[in-house]
mmCIF file of C-alpha atoms in Angstrom:
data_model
loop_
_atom_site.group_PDB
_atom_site.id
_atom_site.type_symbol
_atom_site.label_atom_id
_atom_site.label_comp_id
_atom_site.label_asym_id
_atom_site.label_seq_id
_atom_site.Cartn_x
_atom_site.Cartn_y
_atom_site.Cartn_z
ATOM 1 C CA UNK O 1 -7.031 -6.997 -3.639
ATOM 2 C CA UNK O 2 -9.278 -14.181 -7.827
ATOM 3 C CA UNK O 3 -7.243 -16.817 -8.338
ATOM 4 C CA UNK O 4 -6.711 -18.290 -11.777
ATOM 5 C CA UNK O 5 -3.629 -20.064 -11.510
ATOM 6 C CA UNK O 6 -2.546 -23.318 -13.652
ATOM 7 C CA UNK O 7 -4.406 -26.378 -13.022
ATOM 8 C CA UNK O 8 -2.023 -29.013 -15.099
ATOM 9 C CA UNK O 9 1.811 -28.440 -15.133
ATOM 10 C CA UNK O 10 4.047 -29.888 -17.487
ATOM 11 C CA UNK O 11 6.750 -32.056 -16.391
ATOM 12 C CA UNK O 12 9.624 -29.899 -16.000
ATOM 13 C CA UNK O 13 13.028 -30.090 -15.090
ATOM 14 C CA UNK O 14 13.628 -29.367 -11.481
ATOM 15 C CA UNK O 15 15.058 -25.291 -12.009
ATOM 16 C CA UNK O 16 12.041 -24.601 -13.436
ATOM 17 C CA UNK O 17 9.730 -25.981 -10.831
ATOM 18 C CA UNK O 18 8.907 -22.251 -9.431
ATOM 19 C CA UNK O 19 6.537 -21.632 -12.689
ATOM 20 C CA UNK O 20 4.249 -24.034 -12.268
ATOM 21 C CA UNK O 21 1.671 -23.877 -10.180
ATOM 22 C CA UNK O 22 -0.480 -26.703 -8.619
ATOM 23 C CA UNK O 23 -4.015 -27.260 -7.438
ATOM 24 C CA UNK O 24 -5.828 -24.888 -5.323
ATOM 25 C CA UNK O 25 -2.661 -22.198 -5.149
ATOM 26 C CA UNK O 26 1.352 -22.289 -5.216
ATOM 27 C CA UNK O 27 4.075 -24.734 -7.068
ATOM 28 C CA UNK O 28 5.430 -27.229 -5.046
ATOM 29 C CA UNK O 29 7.961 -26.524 -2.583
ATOM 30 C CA UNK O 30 11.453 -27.624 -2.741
ATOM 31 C CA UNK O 31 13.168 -31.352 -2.697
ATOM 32 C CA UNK O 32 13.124 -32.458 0.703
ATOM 33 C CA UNK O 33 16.991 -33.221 -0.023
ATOM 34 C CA UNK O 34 17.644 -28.854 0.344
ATOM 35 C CA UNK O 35 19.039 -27.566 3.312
ATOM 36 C CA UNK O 36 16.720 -25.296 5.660
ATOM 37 C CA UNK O 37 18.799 -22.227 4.219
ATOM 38 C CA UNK O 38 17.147 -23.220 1.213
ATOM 39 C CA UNK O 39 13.963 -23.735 2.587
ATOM 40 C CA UNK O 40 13.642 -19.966 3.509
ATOM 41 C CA UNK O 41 12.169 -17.533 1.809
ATOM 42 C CA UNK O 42 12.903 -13.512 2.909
ATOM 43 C CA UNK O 43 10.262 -11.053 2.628
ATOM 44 C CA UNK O 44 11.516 -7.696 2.305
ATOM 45 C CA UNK O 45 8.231 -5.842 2.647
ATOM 46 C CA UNK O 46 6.429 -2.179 4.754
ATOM 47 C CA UNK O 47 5.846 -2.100 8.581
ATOM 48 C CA UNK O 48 2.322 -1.964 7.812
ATOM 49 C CA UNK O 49 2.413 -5.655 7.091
ATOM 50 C CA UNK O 50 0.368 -7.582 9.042
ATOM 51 C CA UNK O 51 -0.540 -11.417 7.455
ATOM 52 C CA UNK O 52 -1.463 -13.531 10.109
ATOM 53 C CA UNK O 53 1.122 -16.511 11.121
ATOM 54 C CA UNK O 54 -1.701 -18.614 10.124
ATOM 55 C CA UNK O 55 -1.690 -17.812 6.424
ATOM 56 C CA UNK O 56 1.993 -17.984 6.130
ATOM 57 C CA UNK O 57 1.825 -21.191 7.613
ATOM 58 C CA UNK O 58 -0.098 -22.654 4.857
ATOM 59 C CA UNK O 59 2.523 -21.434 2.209
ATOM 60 C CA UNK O 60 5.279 -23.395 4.245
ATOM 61 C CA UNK O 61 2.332 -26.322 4.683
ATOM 62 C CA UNK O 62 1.706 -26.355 0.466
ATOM 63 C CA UNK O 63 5.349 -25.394 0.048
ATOM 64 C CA UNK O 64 7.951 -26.457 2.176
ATOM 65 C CA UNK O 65 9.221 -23.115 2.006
ATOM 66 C CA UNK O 66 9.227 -21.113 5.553
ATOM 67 C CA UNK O 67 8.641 -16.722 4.968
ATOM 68 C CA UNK O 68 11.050 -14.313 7.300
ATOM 69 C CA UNK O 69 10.090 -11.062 6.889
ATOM 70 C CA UNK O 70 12.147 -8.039 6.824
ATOM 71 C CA UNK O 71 9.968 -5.058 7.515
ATOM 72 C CA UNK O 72 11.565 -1.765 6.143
ATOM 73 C CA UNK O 73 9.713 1.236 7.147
ATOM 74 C CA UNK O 74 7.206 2.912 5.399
ATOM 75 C CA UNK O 75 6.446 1.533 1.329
ATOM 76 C CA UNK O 76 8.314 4.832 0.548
ATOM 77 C CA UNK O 77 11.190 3.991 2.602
ATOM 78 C CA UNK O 78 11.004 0.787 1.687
ATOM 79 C CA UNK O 79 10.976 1.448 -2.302
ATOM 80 C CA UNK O 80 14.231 3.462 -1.558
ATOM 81 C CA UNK O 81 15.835 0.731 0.263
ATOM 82 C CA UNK O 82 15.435 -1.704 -2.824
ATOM 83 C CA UNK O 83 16.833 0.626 -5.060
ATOM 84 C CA UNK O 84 19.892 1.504 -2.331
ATOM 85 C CA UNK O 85 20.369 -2.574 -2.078
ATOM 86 C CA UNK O 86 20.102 -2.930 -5.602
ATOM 87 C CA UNK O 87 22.438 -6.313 -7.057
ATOM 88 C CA UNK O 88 22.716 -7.247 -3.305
ATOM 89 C CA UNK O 89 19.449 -7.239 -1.992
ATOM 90 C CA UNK O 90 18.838 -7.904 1.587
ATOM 91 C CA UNK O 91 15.951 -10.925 0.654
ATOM 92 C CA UNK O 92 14.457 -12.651 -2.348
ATOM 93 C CA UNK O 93 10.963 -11.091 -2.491
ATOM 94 C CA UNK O 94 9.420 -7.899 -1.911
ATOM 95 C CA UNK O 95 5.827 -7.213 -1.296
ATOM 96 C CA UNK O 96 4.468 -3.084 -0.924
ATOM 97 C CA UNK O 97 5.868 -1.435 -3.857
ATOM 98 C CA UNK O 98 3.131 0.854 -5.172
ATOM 99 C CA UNK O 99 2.025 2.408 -8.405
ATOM 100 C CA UNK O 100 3.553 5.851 -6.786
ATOM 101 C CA UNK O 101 6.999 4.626 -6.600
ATOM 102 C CA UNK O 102 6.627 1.386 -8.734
ATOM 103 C CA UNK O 103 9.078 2.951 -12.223
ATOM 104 C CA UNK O 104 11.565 3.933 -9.850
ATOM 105 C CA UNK O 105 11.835 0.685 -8.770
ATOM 106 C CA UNK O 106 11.469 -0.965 -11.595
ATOM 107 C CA UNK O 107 13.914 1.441 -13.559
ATOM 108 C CA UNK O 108 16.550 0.868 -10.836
ATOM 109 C CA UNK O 109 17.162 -2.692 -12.061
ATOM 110 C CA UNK O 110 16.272 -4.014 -8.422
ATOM 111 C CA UNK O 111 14.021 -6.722 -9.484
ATOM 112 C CA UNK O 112 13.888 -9.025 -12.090
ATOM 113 C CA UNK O 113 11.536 -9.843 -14.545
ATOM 114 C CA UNK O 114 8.764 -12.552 -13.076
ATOM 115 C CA UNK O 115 4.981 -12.114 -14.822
ATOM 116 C CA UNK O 116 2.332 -15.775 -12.575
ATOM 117 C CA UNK O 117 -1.101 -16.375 -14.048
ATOM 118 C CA UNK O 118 -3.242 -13.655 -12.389
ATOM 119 C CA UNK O 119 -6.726 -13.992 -11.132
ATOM 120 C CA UNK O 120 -10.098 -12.559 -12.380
ATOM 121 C CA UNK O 121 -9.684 -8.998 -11.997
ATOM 122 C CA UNK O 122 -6.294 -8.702 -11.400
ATOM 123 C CA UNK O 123 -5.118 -7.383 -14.377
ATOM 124 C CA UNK O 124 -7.363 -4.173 -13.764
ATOM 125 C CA UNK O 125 -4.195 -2.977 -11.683
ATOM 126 C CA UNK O 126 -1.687 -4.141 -13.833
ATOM 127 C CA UNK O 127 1.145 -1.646 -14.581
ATOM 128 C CA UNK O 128 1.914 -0.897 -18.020
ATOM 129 C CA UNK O 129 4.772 -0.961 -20.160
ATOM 130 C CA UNK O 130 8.288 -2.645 -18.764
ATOM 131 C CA UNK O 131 7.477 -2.631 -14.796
ATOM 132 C CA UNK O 132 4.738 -5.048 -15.897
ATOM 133 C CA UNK O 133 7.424 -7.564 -16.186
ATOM 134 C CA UNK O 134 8.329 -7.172 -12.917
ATOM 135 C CA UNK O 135 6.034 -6.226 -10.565
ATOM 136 C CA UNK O 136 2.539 -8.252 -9.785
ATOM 137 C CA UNK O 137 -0.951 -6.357 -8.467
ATOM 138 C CA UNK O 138 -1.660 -8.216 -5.360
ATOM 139 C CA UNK O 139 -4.196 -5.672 -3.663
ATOM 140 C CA UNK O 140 -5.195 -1.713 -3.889
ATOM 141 C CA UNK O 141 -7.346 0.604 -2.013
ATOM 142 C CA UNK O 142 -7.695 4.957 -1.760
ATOM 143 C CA UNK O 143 -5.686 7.006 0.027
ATOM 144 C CA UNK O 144 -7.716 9.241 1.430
ATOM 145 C CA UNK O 145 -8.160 12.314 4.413
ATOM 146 C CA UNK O 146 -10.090 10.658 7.011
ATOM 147 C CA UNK O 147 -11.732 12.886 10.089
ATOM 148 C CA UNK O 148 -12.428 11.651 13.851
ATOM 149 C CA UNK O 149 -15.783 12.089 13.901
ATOM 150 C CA UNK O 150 -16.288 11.393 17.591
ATOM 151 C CA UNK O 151 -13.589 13.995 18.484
ATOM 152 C CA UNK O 152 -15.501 17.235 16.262
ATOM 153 C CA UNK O 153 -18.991 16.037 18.237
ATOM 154 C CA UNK O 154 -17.441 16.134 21.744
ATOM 155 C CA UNK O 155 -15.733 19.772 21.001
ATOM 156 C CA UNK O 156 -19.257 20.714 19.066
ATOM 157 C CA UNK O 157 -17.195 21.542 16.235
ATOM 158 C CA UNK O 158 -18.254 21.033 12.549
ATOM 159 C CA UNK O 159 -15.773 18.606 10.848
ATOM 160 C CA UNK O 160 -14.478 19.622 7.704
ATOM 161 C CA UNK O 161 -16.245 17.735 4.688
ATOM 162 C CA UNK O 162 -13.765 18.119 1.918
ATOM 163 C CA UNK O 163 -10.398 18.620 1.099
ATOM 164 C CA UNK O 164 -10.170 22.335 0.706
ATOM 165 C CA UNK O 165 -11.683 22.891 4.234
ATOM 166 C CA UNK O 166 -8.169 21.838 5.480
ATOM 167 C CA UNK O 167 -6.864 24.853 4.863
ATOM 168 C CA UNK O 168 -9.837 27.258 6.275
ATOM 169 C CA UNK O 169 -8.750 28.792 10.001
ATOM 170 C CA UNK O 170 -11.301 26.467 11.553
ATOM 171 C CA UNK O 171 -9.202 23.625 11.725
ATOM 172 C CA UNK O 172 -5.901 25.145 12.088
ATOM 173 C CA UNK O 173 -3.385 22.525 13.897
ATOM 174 C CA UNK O 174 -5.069 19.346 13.566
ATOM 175 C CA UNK O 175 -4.258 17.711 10.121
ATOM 176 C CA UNK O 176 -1.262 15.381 10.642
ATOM 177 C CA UNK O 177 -0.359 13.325 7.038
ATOM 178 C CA UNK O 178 3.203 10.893 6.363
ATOM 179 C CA UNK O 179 5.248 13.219 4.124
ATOM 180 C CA UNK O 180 5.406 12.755 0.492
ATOM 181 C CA UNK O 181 9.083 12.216 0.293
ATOM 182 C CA UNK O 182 9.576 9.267 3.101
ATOM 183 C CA UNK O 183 5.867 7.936 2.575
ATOM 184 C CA UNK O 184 3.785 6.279 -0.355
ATOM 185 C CA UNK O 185 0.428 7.645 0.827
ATOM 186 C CA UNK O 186 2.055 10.495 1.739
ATOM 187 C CA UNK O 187 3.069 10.787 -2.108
ATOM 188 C CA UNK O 188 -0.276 9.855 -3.014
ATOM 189 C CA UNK O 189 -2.055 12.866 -1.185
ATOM 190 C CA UNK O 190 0.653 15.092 -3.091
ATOM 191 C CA UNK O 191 -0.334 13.245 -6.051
ATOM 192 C CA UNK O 192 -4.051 14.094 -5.081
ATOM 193 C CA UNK O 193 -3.412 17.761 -4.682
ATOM 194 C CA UNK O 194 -1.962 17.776 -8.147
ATOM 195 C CA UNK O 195 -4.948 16.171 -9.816
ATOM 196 C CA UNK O 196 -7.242 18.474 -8.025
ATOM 197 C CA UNK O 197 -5.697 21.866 -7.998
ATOM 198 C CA UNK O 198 -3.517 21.340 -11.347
ATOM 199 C CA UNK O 199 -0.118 22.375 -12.091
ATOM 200 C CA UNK O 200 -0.944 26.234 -11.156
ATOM 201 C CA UNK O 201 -2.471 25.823 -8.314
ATOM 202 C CA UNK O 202 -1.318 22.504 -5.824
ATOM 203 C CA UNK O 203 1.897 24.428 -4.412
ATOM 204 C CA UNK O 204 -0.442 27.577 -3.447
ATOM 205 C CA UNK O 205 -2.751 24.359 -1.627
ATOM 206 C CA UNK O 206 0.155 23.145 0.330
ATOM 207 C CA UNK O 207 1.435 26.542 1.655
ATOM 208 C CA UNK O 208 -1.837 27.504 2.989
ATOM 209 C CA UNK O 209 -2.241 23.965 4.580
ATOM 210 C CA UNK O 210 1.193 24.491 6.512
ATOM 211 C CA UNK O 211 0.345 27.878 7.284
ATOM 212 C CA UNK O 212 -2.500 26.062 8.364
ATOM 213 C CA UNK O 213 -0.372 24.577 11.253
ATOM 214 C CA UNK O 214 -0.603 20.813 9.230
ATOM 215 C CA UNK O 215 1.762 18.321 10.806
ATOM 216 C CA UNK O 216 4.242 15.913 8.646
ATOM 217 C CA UNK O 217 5.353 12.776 10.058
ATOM 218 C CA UNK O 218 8.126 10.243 7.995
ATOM 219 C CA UNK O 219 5.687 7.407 7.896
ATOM 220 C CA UNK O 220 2.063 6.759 8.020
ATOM 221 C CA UNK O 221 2.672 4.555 11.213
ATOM 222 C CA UNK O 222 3.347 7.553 13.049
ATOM 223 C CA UNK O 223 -0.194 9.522 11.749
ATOM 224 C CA UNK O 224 -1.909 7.316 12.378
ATOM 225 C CA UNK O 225 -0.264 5.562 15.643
ATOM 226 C CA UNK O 226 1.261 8.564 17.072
ATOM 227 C CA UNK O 227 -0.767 11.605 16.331
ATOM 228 C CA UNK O 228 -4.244 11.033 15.081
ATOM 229 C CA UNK O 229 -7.154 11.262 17.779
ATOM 230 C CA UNK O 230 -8.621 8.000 16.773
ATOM 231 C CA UNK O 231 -5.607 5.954 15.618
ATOM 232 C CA UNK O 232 -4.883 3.947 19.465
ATOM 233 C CA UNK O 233 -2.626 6.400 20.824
ATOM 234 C CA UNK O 234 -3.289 9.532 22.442
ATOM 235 C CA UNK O 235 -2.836 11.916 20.033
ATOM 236 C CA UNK O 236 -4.282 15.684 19.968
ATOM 237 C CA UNK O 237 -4.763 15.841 15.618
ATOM 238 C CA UNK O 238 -8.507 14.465 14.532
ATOM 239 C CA UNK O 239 -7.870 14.448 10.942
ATOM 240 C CA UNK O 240 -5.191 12.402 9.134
ATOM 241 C CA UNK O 241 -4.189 11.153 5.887
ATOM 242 C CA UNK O 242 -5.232 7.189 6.315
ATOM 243 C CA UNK O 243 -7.013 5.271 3.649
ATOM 244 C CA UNK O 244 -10.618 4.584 3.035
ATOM 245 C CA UNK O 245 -11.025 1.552 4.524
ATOM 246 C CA UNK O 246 -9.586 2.955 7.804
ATOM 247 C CA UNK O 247 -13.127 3.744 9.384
ATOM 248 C CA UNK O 248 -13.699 0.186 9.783
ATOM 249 C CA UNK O 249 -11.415 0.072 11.762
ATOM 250 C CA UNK O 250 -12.541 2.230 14.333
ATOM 251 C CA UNK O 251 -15.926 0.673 14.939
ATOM 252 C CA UNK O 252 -17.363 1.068 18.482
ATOM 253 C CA UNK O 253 -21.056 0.230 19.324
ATOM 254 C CA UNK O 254 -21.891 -0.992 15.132
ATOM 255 C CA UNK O 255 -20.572 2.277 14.297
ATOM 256 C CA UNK O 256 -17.528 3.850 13.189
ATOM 257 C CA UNK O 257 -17.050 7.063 15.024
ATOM 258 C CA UNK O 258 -14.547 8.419 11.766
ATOM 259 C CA UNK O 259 -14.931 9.075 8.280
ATOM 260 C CA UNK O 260 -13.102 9.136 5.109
ATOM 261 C CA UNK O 261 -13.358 12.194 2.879
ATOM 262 C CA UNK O 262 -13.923 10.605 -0.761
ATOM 263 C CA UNK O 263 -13.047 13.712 -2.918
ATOM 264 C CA UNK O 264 -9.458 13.643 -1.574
ATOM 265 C CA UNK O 265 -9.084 10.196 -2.423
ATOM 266 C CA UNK O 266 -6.109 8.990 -4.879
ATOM 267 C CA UNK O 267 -6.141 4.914 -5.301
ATOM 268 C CA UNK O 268 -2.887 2.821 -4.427
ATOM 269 C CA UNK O 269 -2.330 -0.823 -5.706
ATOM 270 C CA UNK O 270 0.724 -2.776 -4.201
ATOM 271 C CA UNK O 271 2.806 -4.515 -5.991
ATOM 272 C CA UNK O 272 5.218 -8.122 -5.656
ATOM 273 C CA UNK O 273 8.174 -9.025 -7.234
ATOM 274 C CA UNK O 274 11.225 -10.949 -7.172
ATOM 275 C CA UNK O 275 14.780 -9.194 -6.355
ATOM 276 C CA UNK O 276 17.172 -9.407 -8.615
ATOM 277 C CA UNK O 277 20.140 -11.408 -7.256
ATOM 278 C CA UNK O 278 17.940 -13.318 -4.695
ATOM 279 C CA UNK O 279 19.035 -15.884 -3.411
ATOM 280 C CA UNK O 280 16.027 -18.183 -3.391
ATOM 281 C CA UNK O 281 14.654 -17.217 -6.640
ATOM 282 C CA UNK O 282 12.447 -20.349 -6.948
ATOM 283 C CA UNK O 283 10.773 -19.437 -3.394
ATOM 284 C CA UNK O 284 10.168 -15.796 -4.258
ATOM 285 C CA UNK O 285 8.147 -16.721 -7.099
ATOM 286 C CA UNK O 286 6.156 -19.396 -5.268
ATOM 287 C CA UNK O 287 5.288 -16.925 -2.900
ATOM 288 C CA UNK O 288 4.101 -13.992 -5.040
ATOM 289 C CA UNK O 289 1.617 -16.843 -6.772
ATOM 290 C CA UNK O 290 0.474 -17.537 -2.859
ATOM 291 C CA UNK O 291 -0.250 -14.398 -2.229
ATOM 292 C CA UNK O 292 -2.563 -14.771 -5.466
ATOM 293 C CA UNK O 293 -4.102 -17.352 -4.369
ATOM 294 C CA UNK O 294 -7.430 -17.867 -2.512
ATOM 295 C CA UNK O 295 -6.368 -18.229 0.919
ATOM 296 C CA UNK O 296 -3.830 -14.846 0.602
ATOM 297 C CA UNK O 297 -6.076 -12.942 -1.084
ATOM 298 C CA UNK O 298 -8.924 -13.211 1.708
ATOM 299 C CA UNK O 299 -7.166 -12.482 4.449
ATOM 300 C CA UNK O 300 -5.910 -9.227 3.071
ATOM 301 C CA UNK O 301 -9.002 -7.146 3.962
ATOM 302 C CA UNK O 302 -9.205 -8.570 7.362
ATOM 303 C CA UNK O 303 -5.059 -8.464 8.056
ATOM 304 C CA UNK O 304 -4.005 -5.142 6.574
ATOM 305 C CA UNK O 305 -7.367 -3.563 5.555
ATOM 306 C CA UNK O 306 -7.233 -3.296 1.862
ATOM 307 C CA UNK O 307 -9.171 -4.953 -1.138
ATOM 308 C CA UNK O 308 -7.959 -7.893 -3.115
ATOM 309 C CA UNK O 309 -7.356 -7.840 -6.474
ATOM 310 C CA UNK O 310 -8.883 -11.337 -6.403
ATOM 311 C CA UNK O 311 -12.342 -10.564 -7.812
ATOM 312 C CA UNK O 312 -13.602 -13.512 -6.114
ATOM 313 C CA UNK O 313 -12.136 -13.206 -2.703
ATOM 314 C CA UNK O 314 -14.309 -12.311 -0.283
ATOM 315 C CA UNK O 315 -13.931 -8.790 1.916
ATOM 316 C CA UNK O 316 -15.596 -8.555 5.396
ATOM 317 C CA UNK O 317 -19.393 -7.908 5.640
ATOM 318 C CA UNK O 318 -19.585 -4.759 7.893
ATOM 319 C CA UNK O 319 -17.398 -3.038 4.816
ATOM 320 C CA UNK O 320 -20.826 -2.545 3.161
ATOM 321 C CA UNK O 321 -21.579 -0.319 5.858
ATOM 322 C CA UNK O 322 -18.288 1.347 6.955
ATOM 323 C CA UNK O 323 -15.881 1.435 3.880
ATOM 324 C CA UNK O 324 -17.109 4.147 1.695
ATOM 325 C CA UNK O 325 -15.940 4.168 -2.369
ATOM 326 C CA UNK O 326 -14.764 7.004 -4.450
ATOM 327 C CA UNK O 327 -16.779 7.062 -7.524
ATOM 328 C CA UNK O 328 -14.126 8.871 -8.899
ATOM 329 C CA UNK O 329 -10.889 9.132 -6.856
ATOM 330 C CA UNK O 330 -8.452 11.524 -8.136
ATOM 331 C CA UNK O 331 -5.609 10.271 -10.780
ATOM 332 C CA UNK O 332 -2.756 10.929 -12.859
ATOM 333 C CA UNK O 333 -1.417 9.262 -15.788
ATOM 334 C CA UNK O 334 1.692 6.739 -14.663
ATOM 335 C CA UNK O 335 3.793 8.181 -17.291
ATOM 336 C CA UNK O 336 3.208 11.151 -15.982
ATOM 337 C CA UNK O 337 3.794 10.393 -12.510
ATOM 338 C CA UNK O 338 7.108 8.645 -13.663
ATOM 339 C CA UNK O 339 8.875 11.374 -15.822
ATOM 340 C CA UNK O 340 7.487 14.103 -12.621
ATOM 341 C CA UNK O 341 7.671 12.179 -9.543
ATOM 342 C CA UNK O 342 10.914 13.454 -8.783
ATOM 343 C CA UNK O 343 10.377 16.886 -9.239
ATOM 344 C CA UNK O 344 7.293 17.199 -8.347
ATOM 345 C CA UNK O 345 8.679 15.854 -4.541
ATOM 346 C CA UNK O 346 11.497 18.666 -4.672
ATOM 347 C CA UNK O 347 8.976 21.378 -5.191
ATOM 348 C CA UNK O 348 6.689 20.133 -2.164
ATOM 349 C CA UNK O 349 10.091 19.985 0.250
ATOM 350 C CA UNK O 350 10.740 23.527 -0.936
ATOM 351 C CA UNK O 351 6.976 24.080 0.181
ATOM 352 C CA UNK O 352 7.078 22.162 2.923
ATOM 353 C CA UNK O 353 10.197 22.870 4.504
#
């Protein structure tokens, strides 16, 4: 979740250096007459992120330009932050916005307008209309329900095989999901539920599933950290709202001992984009065309277990075997999703709460 970038730059005057990209990946970092202040680049991005020093290294290596990050929260959380900081942001970049919460991001008037060369395939994720300007695909995968396999065969219970069996008596008290207000999956699975059930029938879903004893957490962190059976804690729920490329990474023995259920799947891209009033605007915008590049774009499946928009980049071998793909995961229209996101969140509190 490809790399076409600019092979010959013009020569430009020295403020425009940041759009110009050279060979194999990013521009070229700054004069080696800046200060280190200028040298850094902030990263205002989820907790979920997880690039490894490594990578990062070779941006400052092709650079000159050294990443802090600034992890706030959950990509919900974090989406609210940016529009909270808006004018004054807390760093230049951001990386994690998704098509979920992208518009009211983008609407805020929290980023400013920054459009690289994309990659092959990249532009298959590409928002539409004025957050295009703004905010660049950089990876995507499915949000989906995903079931601890292991756990249901040591009780010698039958795990539940689609969406609607969360709510049946049989597995009362063990679905634990990030809530749709604090949490970008967490919106997603809402999102889901509207797709699948419609208008008339999602909010009659989601009372029966919290009847159904389901558990909501502020962040998918906690799900999957805290409460989920298979998630490296020790918690007591075996099915969670994760992603689909979670089972492989719960491999034991060549096998993953979970599952992802692919008709409650709802796809998530993440966005980058510069912050308005940033104060290393040049450095935000050679990072978002690193994280476009080849070297980025391949660790991503790896790092933080999602697909690259790069079509090119390569994604881990054993996926074949334990990432599962929904032929058709469930959608809405972003315009849609834009002019209802807000309400649509107030009726699942009143739900919910």
């Amino acid at each position: 979740m490809k790399f076409t970038i600019m092979s010959v730059c013009a020569v430009i005057a020295l403020p425009a250096l940041a759009g110009c990209a050279v060979s194999g990946s990013e521009a070229a970092g700054p004069p080696d007459h800046t200060s280190a202040k200028d040298r850094q680049v902030v990263l205002v991005t989820h907790d979920s992120w997880a690039v490894p020093p490594s990578v990062l290294a070779d941006f400052t290596k092709t650079t000159g330009y050294q990443v802090k990050v600034q992890a706030s929260g959950d990509a919900g959380q974090l989406a609210n932050s940016l529009v909270l900081t808006k004018g004054d942001p807390t760093g230049d970049v951001t990386f994690g916005i998704d098509n979920t919460f992208a518009s009211r991001v983008a609407d805020s008037g929290a980023l400013q307008a920054y459009s690289p060369p994309l990659p092959a395939g990249a532009a298959t994720y590409a928002l539409s209309g004025a957050p295009a300007a703004m905010l660049t695909p950089i990876d995507y995968s499915d949000v989906c329900v995903n079931v601890d396999d292991a756990w249901f065969a040591k009780h010698h219970r039958t795990a539940p095989s689609s969406m609607t069996d969360l709510t049946s008596p049989a597995y009362k008290g063990l679905f634990v999901s990030p809530g749709a207000a604090t949490s970008s999956p967490g919106l997603a699975f809402l999102l889901a539920s509207i797709a699948k059930y419609g208008q008339g029938g999602w909010q009659g879903y989601w009372k029966k599933l919290m009847a159904n004893g389901a558990k909501l957490t502020s962040g998918w962190s906690d799900a999957w950290g805290v409460d989920y059976t298979a998630g490296g804690g020790k918690g007591d729920r075996p099915i969670v709202l994760s992603y689909n490329t979670s089972p492989a990474d719960t491999v034991t023995a060549g096998k993953s001992t979970t599952s992802a259920l692919m008709d409650s799947c709802f796809q998530e891209q993440e966005y980058a984009g510069v912050l308005k009033g940033a104060r290393n605007t040049a450095g935000a915008q050679a990072f978002i065309r690193f994280m476009l590049g080849r070297t980025f774009q391949t660790s991503m499946p790896g790092s933080m277990y999602v697909f690259p928009v790069d079509r090119g980049a390569a994604v881990p071998a054993d996926w074949k075997s334990f990432v599962k793909t929904p032929s058709k995961p469930l959608s809405l229209p972003a315009s849609q999703i834009s002019a209802q996101r807000d309400r649509w969140i107030s009726q699942w509190q009143d739900v919910t709460s």
